[in-house]
GROMACS .gro file of C-alpha atoms in nm:
model
  120
    1MET     CA    1   0.706   0.349   1.601
    2ASN     CA    2   0.497   0.075   1.817
    3ASN     CA    3   0.706  -0.224   1.810
    4ASN     CA    4   0.375  -0.434   1.829
    5ASP     CA    5   0.240  -0.260   1.528
    6ILE     CA    6   0.542  -0.348   1.339
    7GLU     CA    7   0.539  -0.704   1.456
    8VAL     CA    8   0.169  -0.735   1.314
    9LEU     CA    9   0.265  -0.595   0.989
   10LEU     CA   10   0.566  -0.839   0.972
   11GLY     CA   11   0.351  -1.137   1.053
   12TYR     CA   12   0.146  -1.066   0.727
   13HIS     CA   13   0.491  -1.128   0.519
   14GLY     CA   14   0.432  -1.338   0.258
   15GLN     CA   15   0.067  -1.413   0.302
   16THR     CA   16  -0.169  -1.435  -0.005
   17VAL     CA   17  -0.526  -1.427   0.044
   18VAL     CA   18  -0.761  -1.524  -0.250
   19ARG     CA   19  -1.132  -1.429  -0.167
   20GLU     CA   20  -1.470  -1.588  -0.253
   21ASP     CA   21  -1.517  -1.333  -0.528
   22GLY     CA   22  -1.195  -1.414  -0.715
   23TYR     CA   23  -0.985  -1.105  -0.608
   24TRP     CA   24  -0.686  -1.173  -0.399
   25TRP     CA   25  -0.441  -0.959  -0.193
   26LYS     CA   26  -0.081  -1.033  -0.085
   27VAL     CA   27   0.144  -0.857   0.163
   28GLU     CA   28   0.535  -0.838   0.160
   29ALA     CA   29   0.688  -0.623   0.458
   30TRP     CA   30   1.040  -0.655   0.596
   31ASN     CA   31   1.285  -0.453   0.811
   32THR     CA   32   1.545  -0.233   0.642
   33GLN     CA   33   1.794   0.024   0.724
   34LEU     CA   34   1.667   0.350   0.823
   35SER     CA   35   1.726   0.606   0.529
   36ALA     CA   36   1.609   0.936   0.407
   37ALA     CA   37   1.350   0.753   0.191
   38ILE     CA   38   1.262   0.493   0.430
   39PRO     CA   39   1.253   0.689   0.783
   40HIS     CA   40   1.054   0.442   0.957
   41GLY     CA   41   1.283   0.112   0.829
   42ILE     CA   42   1.006  -0.089   0.708
   43ARG     CA   43   1.006  -0.195   0.333
   44TYR     CA   44   0.631  -0.275   0.209
   45ASN     CA   45   0.435  -0.375  -0.079
   46LEU     CA   46   0.060  -0.450  -0.020
   47THR     CA   47  -0.136  -0.523  -0.337
   48LEU     CA   48  -0.480  -0.621  -0.439
   49HIS     CA   49  -0.531  -0.801  -0.778
   50ASN     CA   50  -0.840  -0.898  -0.982
   51GLU     CA   51  -0.939  -1.269  -1.085
   52HIS     CA   52  -0.688  -1.233  -1.377
   53GLY     CA   53  -0.396  -1.147  -1.171
   54VAL     CA   54  -0.355  -0.765  -1.255
   55ARG     CA   55  -0.269  -0.533  -0.971
   56ILE     CA   56  -0.546  -0.305  -0.921
   57LEU     CA   57  -0.438  -0.139  -0.577
   58GLY     CA   58  -0.112  -0.126  -0.435
   59PHE     CA   59   0.081   0.040  -0.128
   60ASP     CA   60   0.429   0.025  -0.131
   61ASN     CA   61   0.777   0.227  -0.091
   62ALA     CA   62   1.003   0.074  -0.361
   63HIS     CA   63   1.017   0.368  -0.555
   64GLY     CA   64   0.972   0.757  -0.533
   65VAL     CA   65   0.666   0.930  -0.668
   66LYS     CA   66   0.635   1.291  -0.746
   67PRO     CA   67   0.371   1.481  -0.537
   68PRO     CA   68   0.074   1.640  -0.734
   69LYS     CA   69   0.128   2.007  -0.829
   70LYS     CA   70  -0.181   2.148  -0.666
   71ALA     CA   71  -0.181   1.945  -0.349
   72LYS     CA   72  -0.082   1.927   0.024
   73TYR     CA   73   0.242   1.754  -0.077
   74ALA     CA   74   0.357   2.040  -0.322
   75GLY     CA   75   0.705   2.158  -0.269
   76LYS     CA   76   0.779   1.861  -0.074
   77ARG     CA   77   1.086   1.631  -0.169
   78LYS     CA   78   0.995   1.297  -0.377
   79GLU     CA   79   0.777   1.070  -0.172
   80TYR     CA   80   0.854   0.681  -0.140
   81ASP     CA   81   0.558   0.593   0.080
   82HIS     CA   82   0.283   0.601  -0.185
   83LYS     CA   83  -0.015   0.386  -0.330
   84HIS     CA   84  -0.150   0.319  -0.655
   85ARG     CA   85  -0.518   0.347  -0.701
   86SER     CA   86  -0.543   0.123  -1.022
   87ALA     CA   87  -0.375  -0.059  -1.247
   88SER     CA   88  -0.243   0.225  -1.448
   89ASP     CA   89  -0.189   0.476  -1.154
   90LYS     CA   90   0.181   0.540  -1.139
   91GLY     CA   91   0.133   0.637  -0.764
   92VAL     CA   92   0.032   0.924  -0.537
   93PRO     CA   93   0.180   1.013  -0.197
   94TYR     CA   94   0.070   0.809   0.106
   95GLU     CA   95   0.135   0.940   0.437
   96PHE     CA   96   0.286   0.664   0.637
   97GLU     CA   97   0.173   0.707   1.029
   98SER     CA   98   0.222   0.349   1.149
   99CYS     CA   99   0.232  -0.011   1.037
  100ALA     CA  100  -0.125  -0.038   1.200
  101LYS     CA  101  -0.257   0.257   1.009
  102LEU     CA  102  -0.103   0.119   0.673
  103LEU     CA  103  -0.290  -0.218   0.733
  104GLU     CA  104  -0.618  -0.035   0.818
  105ASP     CA  105  -0.587   0.204   0.515
  106PHE     CA  106  -0.482  -0.108   0.282
  107PHE     CA  107  -0.779  -0.288   0.406
  108LYS     CA  108  -1.021  -0.041   0.378
  109ALA     CA  109  -0.907   0.053   0.031
  110ILE     CA  110  -0.969  -0.311  -0.081
  111ASP     CA  111  -1.338  -0.291   0.028
  112GLU     CA  112  -1.354   0.048  -0.156
  113THR     CA  113  -1.187  -0.043  -0.476
  114ILE     CA  114  -1.390  -0.381  -0.512
  115ALA     CA  115  -1.700  -0.189  -0.441
  116THR     CA  116  -1.622   0.087  -0.702
  117ILE     CA  117  -1.565  -0.161  -0.953
  118GLU     CA  118  -1.881  -0.382  -0.901
  119ARG     CA  119  -2.100  -0.093  -0.941
  120ARG     CA  120  -1.974  -0.049  -1.314
   0.00000   0.00000   0.00000
């Protein structure tokens, strides 16, 4: 994994950004021991919240999630890298590629999530 990617992600640690539309996002990220659950050695929690403070999107690896039965993850081990697509979503596997890709996917998902909510 690229050390520059790691440093960029770690540089976001502790940041909370409130947007003009009332939504806000927060990043927590830190180095940890390599393990089977965290083979890249990065713990992270990237979240988007609505104006009432409810988490409506999240990417994290704080707990394992079971892969969907009929998906490309079927038959694999319990995944720790995952995303929550709504306030009630228990999480679906997220394929961690790099810290840079995680940030890219998170910021893209922020835009998509807010656009979907605003269209309702």
